[in-house]
Amino acid sequence: MSGWRLPQGGRLINRDRALSFRFEGRPLQGFEGDTLASALLARGTAVVARSFKYHRPRGLVAAGWEDPCAFVEMQSPRAEPSVLATVEPLVEGLQARGQHAWPSLRFDFMALADRCSALLPAGFYYKAFKSPAWAWPWFERALRHAAGLGRLPDGAGQSDPSAYERRFVQTDVLVVGAGVAGLWAAHALAQAGARVILADDAPEPGGRGLDRPAGGVVDAWIAQTVASLDAMPHVRRWPSTQVVSRYDHGLCLAIDRSRPGHERLWRIRAPQVLLATGQIERPLLFAHNDRPGIMLAGAVTSYLHRWGVAAGRRMVLATNNDMAWTAAFEAHQVGIEVLAVADLRPQVHPQLTERAGALGLRVELGARVVAAQGRWALRSAVLQLASGQRLSVQADLLAVSGGWTGALALHAQRGGRSHYDATLHGMVPENDDAQVIGAARGAPGTPAALASAVRGAQQVASALGLRLPDLPVPAVPSEPSGFSATDLQHIGKGRVFVDWASDVTLDDLRLAHREGYESPEHLKRYTALGMGPDQGRISALHGAVLMAQLRGLSPGDLGPTRLRPPYTPMPMGAIAGADPGALIRPVRRTPMTDWHEAQGAVMYESGQNWRRPGYYPRPGEGLMQALERECRACREAVAVYDSSPLGKFEIWGPQAVELLEYLYTCRVSDLLPGRGRYAVMLREDGRVFDDGTVFRLSDQRWWITTTSAQAQAVHAALEAALQVHFKGRLEAFVTPVTDQWATLVVCGPRARELLQACDCSVGLSRGDFPFMAVREATLAGLPVRLFRVSFTGELSYEIHLPARQALALWVQLIDKGQILGLTAIGSEANHVLRVEKGFISVGHEVDGCVNPLDLGLAWAVRMDKADFVGKRSLERDLQAPAGRPALVGLLVERGEVPLEEGAQILKVDLDMDPRSALAAEQASAGFVTASVWSPSLQRAVALGLLEDGADRQGQTVWVTVTAPSGLARRPARVVPPVFVDPQGGRMRG
Amino acid sequence: MLILTCPFCGPRNEQEFVCAGEAADRPAQPQGLDEAAWADYLYNRDNPDAPVHERWWHLHGCRAWLRVQRDPHTQAILDCSAQGQP
């Protein structure tokens, strides 16, 4: 095509402001108001892209979002791949180039794929590249390189310099689309008093009214209505804003693209939604129907009237419907030579043939295009006339129109149904909670569109309890509107492109049908029809209709595939809004987190968004050296760690004991004030859900702790027990205090000395303060609660105090502990210490599949209680204990490296290689739950869950190990699950 | 994104709540049930093509456990009421 700029006209452009830009390095000029596509077309650029699979040259097909190919790489003012040229506004200094072509758009090495197209049908990658299997990594690399669309800009790993915004708004009605129907409905509802948001993705209102010559009744009405709307304070009119998603309960997402690169995302709650989204045209199907120079007829008029651009000099119109004829008439008016109008139908509305005759245009009825020639730009179109004779026409623009269908994506996203209408040959919506009005309703022509707008507005008004005023409906003459179907028999031989974005041809559809991928959803996934960035806007209906015909059904029997939000691509930055980086997911910090970071601790994220110290490396230390030092300090001197994320709850009331007896497996009613015990909570299926402690502070006050990761889940369980199980009858009350109380743990043989050095106000001797007791005291002048609880297996005091005082106490402990050899330890050291003791941890040994008996915690379960959560399921487990996993210790030879956490323990009598052993069912007898290097014992120790582990003490088992060649195995000995101080004397002393 | 009308707090976004799935009342006498009946309570849920009864917890609000009846086709909330006394 050789497009050119008309000397006048163009509603959206400002001819007083010229803009310079570059495409593929060529300096060009356009006007303010142009899109990149209209400016390129005006300068005669024919090819803007190469197709996805075959790298065929592609030109401009449409004038808006429905274009399947016009994706270019923007270089300036922002670096972004896959920018749609037909909607991207032109700015001064814009630089862009074609993407998906190497080395350039003009000479693309990958165009070889088009020559080998017979080897690359749809789904070729399912059948090829299977052997030799060892070569797959090479194939994969080549395929991945070829299969992308666009390139990430340099420095893509760094943060996006653009700023986005995310805003929230509530309204009464959201009207999508500011065409005639949308404007009328918005205006009427606004006059009735409703809060209205009117969103349209074009910079100017009017919808398809913009594709008509300026001036006239409709234009005047549009201007008047817009002025009236803009004067009303309760109306928001948003140009360049596209509603892309509809969710439940009136939630809609809209993207304001008035500043590309700085999009604004609107989250709108609108109980009433009116969809006036208009229609989308589709092309005709014939051999090589994707040549540059073939454009949708509606797009020809769009370029003409919106931007004053003629898409070619010598035009042929091929169509199967009445509405496309305006393209020929208007092209003729501006000086494009219209060589022929070819309509598939043998008869058309006489008004059209008369007008064509008056303009001197050649009309061929019952004629169709059979081929288009010209690889880089259209040279000629070959028509087959009704008589059977072939006619070759030298043209540089072939305007095609294969029919229209409603743009029903937003309707379909909420499950709205539509059916194929045999008269209109397009999809027509059925009723839904949102009203579809206007041309999208399927009713062709402006009068019918307005009638549906009136009906839709009335329904919304009555739903809102408002009365619509009597607004006049503009009188617009109706136009002829006849359609005909896409029919397989009208499509000739050759490479007929059905989906241009994914290079899907009619032969691919036939292939899919032959191979049994008959439903549109299977067709889509198998051939990739409709999976491109355009999501099948101009191709999906063709695919459904053609597949129906291949299967011998009527055209409307198969609907197009289900559409999901969003309608068009939106930048991830807009979803994040102004909260990128650390603000997206706030991290929880304890009063000591700053201190940990200042000490150079390596920080981990754990549990429920907590930021915790893993270990505190001194200069020159790595993880293993730091661990050695920290663990030794705890076992030999004294250590302190920050356990503030520990879940904590205060439970009080006369019947609090009933609540606790119900949720925990142990007995609590016999606890005296000042005493506590280790407590396990189960799910109803008997599996361990959480472990912690229960302490009785006074007759009716209790203090429970949980693991930090399960704090919220335990909270839910406590409240569910009170409100759902006990139906609110219990006089018991729960207060979660995880964040309000900090927990500092002092542990090690010299722990007593440290507390005494801090002026502890209570006696710390074994008689005064036994194991699993609680004391209220002051420490360094601060009121605290001291719990003698040990997670490390050493003499240990959990200090609970209000969070705002915790840092002061921590600093005191650090200071007073210097001479005692006090070391701050992190979660890594904690892990090593508890594994040495065989203490379980939720997430390692507690994997959701074990009950407390498997874990050796029968002493914590009182089956003689009348009822507790999980008791019924435990009874069943007790009856069938064979084959259940048991907690065991695993030892490898001294000097060997530790086992891998998660390694599988193989059944002992299996003598296959590990990979086939694991492939065979039930080859695993358990797995390694935790494995560490023990500084106390100077050897590797591990814990695991092993089937019938209690009966297998002393046996040697095979454990898998990851090796360069795959999986290997190594022996380990089953031992009791405790390695340090089995009697527990150190923590009880 | 649903809007749930908490009986104590009014209409709130779904993000304030935690969904605990289909409501199933714990049998009053678990000990008296045979294995099949207990397994049925533990693992089987109805999944009817009809409004479902669910339990939601208003975590970021009043922390009430709510009984919600929801139409799985239209996502309309037919009922949202408290379980026991708060």
PDB file of C-alpha atoms in Angstrom, chain A residues 667-866:
ATOM      1  CA  ARG A 667      -4.886 -32.235  80.423  1.00  0.00           C
ATOM      2  CA  VAL A 668      -4.779 -28.631  81.701  1.00  0.00           C
ATOM      3  CA  SER A 669      -7.337 -28.632  84.466  1.00  0.00           C
ATOM      4  CA  ASP A 670      -4.833 -30.084  86.895  1.00  0.00           C
ATOM      5  CA  LEU A 671      -2.299 -27.308  86.350  1.00  0.00           C
ATOM      6  CA  LEU A 672      -1.772 -25.150  89.398  1.00  0.00           C
ATOM      7  CA  PRO A 673      -1.299 -21.410  89.029  1.00  0.00           C
ATOM      8  CA  GLY A 674       2.331 -20.816  88.100  1.00  0.00           C
ATOM      9  CA  ARG A 675       2.732 -24.110  86.217  1.00  0.00           C
ATOM     10  CA  GLY A 676       2.520 -25.102  82.561  1.00  0.00           C
ATOM     11  CA  ARG A 677       3.131 -27.895  80.136  1.00  0.00           C
ATOM     12  CA  TYR A 678       4.097 -28.615  76.564  1.00  0.00           C
ATOM     13  CA  ALA A 679       0.883 -28.846  74.549  1.00  0.00           C
ATOM     14  CA  VAL A 680      -0.017 -30.190  71.140  1.00  0.00           C
ATOM     15  CA  MET A 681      -3.000 -29.107  69.063  1.00  0.00           C
ATOM     16  CA  LEU A 682      -4.465 -31.474  66.480  1.00  0.00           C
ATOM     17  CA  ARG A 683      -6.735 -31.133  63.504  1.00  0.00           C
ATOM     18  CA  GLU A 684      -9.949 -33.104  63.514  1.00  0.00           C
ATOM     19  CA  ASP A 685      -8.250 -35.827  61.436  1.00  0.00           C
ATOM     20  CA  GLY A 686      -5.775 -36.442  64.246  1.00  0.00           C
ATOM     21  CA  ARG A 687      -2.805 -34.809  62.544  1.00  0.00           C
ATOM     22  CA  VAL A 688      -0.590 -32.427  64.473  1.00  0.00           C
ATOM     23  CA  PHE A 689      -1.438 -28.870  63.628  1.00  0.00           C
ATOM     24  CA  ASP A 690       0.645 -26.897  66.120  1.00  0.00           C
ATOM     25  CA  ASP A 691       2.710 -27.263  69.264  1.00  0.00           C
ATOM     26  CA  GLY A 692       3.450 -24.830  72.041  1.00  0.00           C
ATOM     27  CA  THR A 693       2.933 -24.347  75.746  1.00  0.00           C
ATOM     28  CA  VAL A 694       0.012 -23.768  78.108  1.00  0.00           C
ATOM     29  CA  PHE A 695       0.615 -21.961  81.375  1.00  0.00           C
ATOM     30  CA  ARG A 696      -1.810 -21.170  84.126  1.00  0.00           C
ATOM     31  CA  LEU A 697      -1.178 -17.658  85.433  1.00  0.00           C
ATOM     32  CA  SER A 698      -3.996 -17.690  87.940  1.00  0.00           C
ATOM     33  CA  ASP A 699      -7.214 -19.533  88.557  1.00  0.00           C
ATOM     34  CA  GLN A 700      -8.940 -18.025  85.529  1.00  0.00           C
ATOM     35  CA  ARG A 701      -6.065 -16.676  83.492  1.00  0.00           C
ATOM     36  CA  TRP A 702      -4.015 -18.676  81.019  1.00  0.00           C
ATOM     37  CA  TRP A 703      -1.136 -17.944  78.715  1.00  0.00           C
ATOM     38  CA  ILE A 704      -0.585 -20.056  75.622  1.00  0.00           C
ATOM     39  CA  THR A 705       2.194 -19.915  73.044  1.00  0.00           C
ATOM     40  CA  THR A 706       2.166 -21.291  69.526  1.00  0.00           C
ATOM     41  CA  THR A 707       4.635 -21.475  66.639  1.00  0.00           C
ATOM     42  CA  SER A 708       5.039 -18.140  64.920  1.00  0.00           C
ATOM     43  CA  ALA A 709       3.934 -19.451  61.520  1.00  0.00           C
ATOM     44  CA  GLN A 710       0.676 -20.785  62.919  1.00  0.00           C
ATOM     45  CA  ALA A 711      -0.237 -17.851  65.139  1.00  0.00           C
ATOM     46  CA  GLN A 712      -3.069 -16.736  62.878  1.00  0.00           C
ATOM     47  CA  ALA A 713      -4.358 -20.266  62.336  1.00  0.00           C
ATOM     48  CA  VAL A 714      -4.426 -20.945  66.069  1.00  0.00           C
ATOM     49  CA  HIS A 715      -6.261 -17.680  66.568  1.00  0.00           C
ATOM     50  CA  ALA A 716      -8.855 -18.818  64.044  1.00  0.00           C
ATOM     51  CA  ALA A 717      -9.151 -22.168  65.811  1.00  0.00           C
ATOM     52  CA  LEU A 718      -9.618 -20.528  69.216  1.00  0.00           C
ATOM     53  CA  GLU A 719     -12.343 -18.230  67.954  1.00  0.00           C
ATOM     54  CA  ALA A 720     -14.003 -20.985  65.934  1.00  0.00           C
ATOM     55  CA  ALA A 721     -14.081 -23.191  69.010  1.00  0.00           C
ATOM     56  CA  LEU A 722     -15.699 -20.438  71.057  1.00  0.00           C
ATOM     57  CA  GLN A 723     -18.170 -19.190  68.453  1.00  0.00           C
ATOM     58  CA  VAL A 724     -18.954 -22.219  66.330  1.00  0.00           C
ATOM     59  CA  HIS A 725     -18.385 -25.293  68.477  1.00  0.00           C
ATOM     60  CA  PHE A 726     -19.426 -23.866  71.822  1.00  0.00           C
ATOM     61  CA  LYS A 727     -21.888 -21.463  70.140  1.00  0.00           C
ATOM     62  CA  GLY A 728     -20.805 -18.597  72.326  1.00  0.00           C
ATOM     63  CA  ARG A 729     -22.015 -20.301  75.514  1.00  0.00           C
ATOM     64  CA  LEU A 730     -18.609 -20.504  77.167  1.00  0.00           C
ATOM     65  CA  GLU A 731     -17.551 -17.746  79.491  1.00  0.00           C
ATOM     66  CA  ALA A 732     -14.072 -17.615  78.053  1.00  0.00           C
ATOM     67  CA  PHE A 733     -12.264 -14.845  76.226  1.00  0.00           C
ATOM     68  CA  VAL A 734      -9.275 -14.820  73.937  1.00  0.00           C
ATOM     69  CA  THR A 735      -6.913 -11.928  73.350  1.00  0.00           C
ATOM     70  CA  PRO A 736      -4.126 -12.342  70.796  1.00  0.00           C
ATOM     71  CA  VAL A 737      -1.002 -10.611  72.059  1.00  0.00           C
ATOM     72  CA  THR A 738       1.674 -11.866  69.667  1.00  0.00           C
ATOM     73  CA  ASP A 739       2.698  -8.368  68.644  1.00  0.00           C
ATOM     74  CA  GLN A 740       2.154  -6.687  71.987  1.00  0.00           C
ATOM     75  CA  TRP A 741       4.518  -8.900  74.016  1.00  0.00           C
ATOM     76  CA  ALA A 742       8.129  -9.448  73.040  1.00  0.00           C
ATOM     77  CA  THR A 743       9.932 -12.670  73.920  1.00  0.00           C
ATOM     78  CA  LEU A 744      13.621 -12.842  74.735  1.00  0.00           C
ATOM     79  CA  VAL A 745      15.122 -16.246  75.489  1.00  0.00           C
ATOM     80  CA  VAL A 746      18.191 -16.643  77.656  1.00  0.00           C
ATOM     81  CA  CYS A 747      19.591 -20.169  77.535  1.00  0.00           C
ATOM     82  CA  GLY A 748      22.732 -22.047  78.499  1.00  0.00           C
ATOM     83  CA  PRO A 749      24.470 -23.348  81.640  1.00  0.00           C
ATOM     84  CA  ARG A 750      25.160 -19.791  82.806  1.00  0.00           C
ATOM     85  CA  ALA A 751      21.655 -18.482  82.215  1.00  0.00           C
ATOM     86  CA  ARG A 752      20.940 -18.134  85.930  1.00  0.00           C
ATOM     87  CA  GLU A 753      24.055 -16.070  86.383  1.00  0.00           C
ATOM     88  CA  LEU A 754      22.970 -13.679  83.676  1.00  0.00           C
ATOM     89  CA  LEU A 755      19.528 -13.159  85.138  1.00  0.00           C
ATOM     90  CA  GLN A 756      21.006 -12.636  88.585  1.00  0.00           C
ATOM     91  CA  ALA A 757      23.391 -10.105  87.102  1.00  0.00           C
ATOM     92  CA  CYS A 758      20.319  -8.253  85.846  1.00  0.00           C
ATOM     93  CA  ASP A 759      18.820  -8.065  89.352  1.00  0.00           C
ATOM     94  CA  CYS A 760      16.122 -10.643  88.899  1.00  0.00           C
ATOM     95  CA  SER A 761      13.589 -10.121  91.670  1.00  0.00           C
ATOM     96  CA  VAL A 762      12.647 -13.804  92.152  1.00  0.00           C
ATOM     97  CA  GLY A 763      14.689 -16.750  93.299  1.00  0.00           C
ATOM     98  CA  LEU A 764      16.131 -18.740  90.426  1.00  0.00           C
ATOM     99  CA  SER A 765      17.227 -21.892  92.210  1.00  0.00           C
ATOM    100  CA  ARG A 766      15.766 -25.169  91.076  1.00  0.00           C
ATOM    101  CA  GLY A 767      13.561 -25.304  94.146  1.00  0.00           C
ATOM    102  CA  ASP A 768      12.297 -21.738  93.812  1.00  0.00           C
ATOM    103  CA  PHE A 769      11.724 -21.844  90.082  1.00  0.00           C
ATOM    104  CA  PRO A 770      11.353 -25.385  88.716  1.00  0.00           C
ATOM    105  CA  PHE A 771      11.188 -26.429  85.060  1.00  0.00           C
ATOM    106  CA  MET A 772       7.876 -25.512  83.301  1.00  0.00           C
ATOM    107  CA  ALA A 773       6.965 -22.879  85.891  1.00  0.00           C
ATOM    108  CA  VAL A 774       6.162 -19.211  85.381  1.00  0.00           C
ATOM    109  CA  ARG A 775       7.091 -16.290  87.611  1.00  0.00           C
ATOM    110  CA  GLU A 776       6.215 -12.633  87.481  1.00  0.00           C
ATOM    111  CA  ALA A 777       9.293 -10.633  88.311  1.00  0.00           C
ATOM    112  CA  THR A 778      11.303  -7.579  87.523  1.00  0.00           C
ATOM    113  CA  LEU A 779      14.469  -7.820  85.509  1.00  0.00           C
ATOM    114  CA  ALA A 780      16.769  -4.845  85.172  1.00  0.00           C
ATOM    115  CA  GLY A 781      13.955  -2.841  86.736  1.00  0.00           C
ATOM    116  CA  LEU A 782      11.388  -3.871  84.113  1.00  0.00           C
ATOM    117  CA  PRO A 783       8.334  -5.989  84.923  1.00  0.00           C
ATOM    118  CA  VAL A 784       8.489  -9.307  83.074  1.00  0.00           C
ATOM    119  CA  ARG A 785       7.069 -12.796  83.075  1.00  0.00           C
ATOM    120  CA  LEU A 786       9.665 -15.553  83.171  1.00  0.00           C
ATOM    121  CA  PHE A 787       8.770 -18.966  81.760  1.00  0.00           C
ATOM    122  CA  ARG A 788      11.138 -21.893  82.249  1.00  0.00           C
ATOM    123  CA  VAL A 789      10.649 -23.363  78.791  1.00  0.00           C
ATOM    124  CA  SER A 790      13.425 -24.829  76.668  1.00  0.00           C
ATOM    125  CA  PHE A 791      13.551 -25.232  72.917  1.00  0.00           C
ATOM    126  CA  THR A 792      17.313 -25.696  72.808  1.00  0.00           C
ATOM    127  CA  GLY A 793      17.566 -28.344  75.521  1.00  0.00           C
ATOM    128  CA  GLU A 794      19.638 -26.130  77.808  1.00  0.00           C
ATOM    129  CA  LEU A 795      18.610 -24.339  80.998  1.00  0.00           C
ATOM    130  CA  SER A 796      16.383 -21.734  79.463  1.00  0.00           C
ATOM    131  CA  TYR A 797      14.244 -18.776  80.485  1.00  0.00           C
ATOM    132  CA  GLU A 798      11.667 -17.229  78.168  1.00  0.00           C
ATOM    133  CA  ILE A 799      11.289 -13.595  79.141  1.00  0.00           C
ATOM    134  CA  HIS A 800       7.979 -12.062  78.108  1.00  0.00           C
ATOM    135  CA  LEU A 801       7.527  -8.336  78.464  1.00  0.00           C
ATOM    136  CA  PRO A 802       5.641  -5.505  76.720  1.00  0.00           C
ATOM    137  CA  ALA A 803       7.190  -4.884  73.320  1.00  0.00           C
ATOM    138  CA  ARG A 804       7.929  -1.236  73.920  1.00  0.00           C
ATOM    139  CA  GLN A 805      10.337  -2.131  76.730  1.00  0.00           C
ATOM    140  CA  ALA A 806      11.969  -5.089  75.039  1.00  0.00           C
ATOM    141  CA  LEU A 807      14.901  -3.374  73.381  1.00  0.00           C
ATOM    142  CA  ALA A 808      15.951  -1.780  76.666  1.00  0.00           C
ATOM    143  CA  LEU A 809      16.045  -5.196  78.326  1.00  0.00           C
ATOM    144  CA  TRP A 810      17.821  -6.769  75.390  1.00  0.00           C
ATOM    145  CA  VAL A 811      20.565  -4.184  75.521  1.00  0.00           C
ATOM    146  CA  GLN A 812      20.921  -4.727  79.278  1.00  0.00           C
ATOM    147  CA  LEU A 813      21.236  -8.473  78.788  1.00  0.00           C
ATOM    148  CA  ILE A 814      23.864  -8.024  76.082  1.00  0.00           C
ATOM    149  CA  ASP A 815      25.773  -5.623  78.263  1.00  0.00           C
ATOM    150  CA  LYS A 816      25.671  -7.697  81.451  1.00  0.00           C
ATOM    151  CA  GLY A 817      26.354 -10.867  79.526  1.00  0.00           C
ATOM    152  CA  GLN A 818      29.673  -9.762  78.069  1.00  0.00           C
ATOM    153  CA  ILE A 819      31.765 -11.168  80.868  1.00  0.00           C
ATOM    154  CA  LEU A 820      29.763 -14.392  80.873  1.00  0.00           C
ATOM    155  CA  GLY A 821      30.463 -14.980  77.201  1.00  0.00           C
ATOM    156  CA  LEU A 822      26.902 -14.132  76.092  1.00  0.00           C
ATOM    157  CA  THR A 823      26.348 -14.620  72.357  1.00  0.00           C
ATOM    158  CA  ALA A 824      23.330 -13.624  70.359  1.00  0.00           C
ATOM    159  CA  ILE A 825      22.132 -16.593  68.299  1.00  0.00           C
ATOM    160  CA  GLY A 826      19.796 -16.761  65.312  1.00  0.00           C
ATOM    161  CA  SER A 827      17.314 -19.199  63.794  1.00  0.00           C
ATOM    162  CA  GLU A 828      20.006 -21.336  62.161  1.00  0.00           C
ATOM    163  CA  ALA A 829      21.619 -22.075  65.522  1.00  0.00           C
ATOM    164  CA  ASN A 830      18.194 -22.715  67.013  1.00  0.00           C
ATOM    165  CA  HIS A 831      17.564 -25.276  64.312  1.00  0.00           C
ATOM    166  CA  VAL A 832      20.830 -27.122  65.000  1.00  0.00           C
ATOM    167  CA  LEU A 833      20.269 -27.114  68.758  1.00  0.00           C
ATOM    168  CA  ARG A 834      16.733 -28.455  68.604  1.00  0.00           C
ATOM    169  CA  VAL A 835      17.712 -31.174  66.101  1.00  0.00           C
ATOM    170  CA  GLU A 836      20.455 -32.314  68.478  1.00  0.00           C
ATOM    171  CA  LYS A 837      17.763 -32.697  71.114  1.00  0.00           C
ATOM    172  CA  GLY A 838      15.230 -34.346  68.835  1.00  0.00           C
ATOM    173  CA  PHE A 839      12.597 -31.646  69.448  1.00  0.00           C
ATOM    174  CA  ILE A 840      10.007 -31.469  66.688  1.00  0.00           C
ATOM    175  CA  SER A 841       9.365 -28.417  64.563  1.00  0.00           C
ATOM    176  CA  VAL A 842       6.225 -27.549  62.603  1.00  0.00           C
ATOM    177  CA  GLY A 843       7.152 -27.651  58.946  1.00  0.00           C
ATOM    178  CA  HIS A 844       9.900 -30.269  59.334  1.00  0.00           C
ATOM    179  CA  GLU A 845       8.726 -33.268  61.356  1.00  0.00           C
ATOM    180  CA  VAL A 846       5.178 -31.954  61.506  1.00  0.00           C
ATOM    181  CA  ASP A 847       4.300 -32.184  57.845  1.00  0.00           C
ATOM    182  CA  GLY A 848       0.522 -32.380  58.183  1.00  0.00           C
ATOM    183  CA  CYS A 849       0.472 -36.172  57.876  1.00  0.00           C
ATOM    184  CA  VAL A 850       1.678 -37.335  61.302  1.00  0.00           C
ATOM    185  CA  ASN A 851      -0.176 -37.721  64.566  1.00  0.00           C
ATOM    186  CA  PRO A 852       1.424 -37.079  67.959  1.00  0.00           C
ATOM    187  CA  LEU A 853       1.972 -40.786  68.598  1.00  0.00           C
ATOM    188  CA  ASP A 854       4.130 -41.042  65.465  1.00  0.00           C
ATOM    189  CA  LEU A 855       6.288 -38.270  66.892  1.00  0.00           C
ATOM    190  CA  GLY A 856       6.839 -39.993  70.204  1.00  0.00           C
ATOM    191  CA  LEU A 857       4.526 -37.587  72.030  1.00  0.00           C
ATOM    192  CA  ALA A 858       2.176 -40.147  73.524  1.00  0.00           C
ATOM    193  CA  TRP A 859       3.034 -38.667  76.907  1.00  0.00           C
ATOM    194  CA  ALA A 860       1.398 -35.399  75.815  1.00  0.00           C
ATOM    195  CA  VAL A 861      -1.863 -37.076  74.773  1.00  0.00           C
ATOM    196  CA  ARG A 862      -4.508 -37.979  77.352  1.00  0.00           C
ATOM    197  CA  MET A 863      -6.797 -40.442  75.657  1.00  0.00           C
ATOM    198  CA  ASP A 864      -8.752 -40.672  78.885  1.00  0.00           C
ATOM    199  CA  LYS A 865     -10.180 -37.198  78.308  1.00  0.00           C
ATOM    200  CA  ALA A 866     -13.825 -37.303  77.272  1.00  0.00           C
TER     201      ALA A 866
END
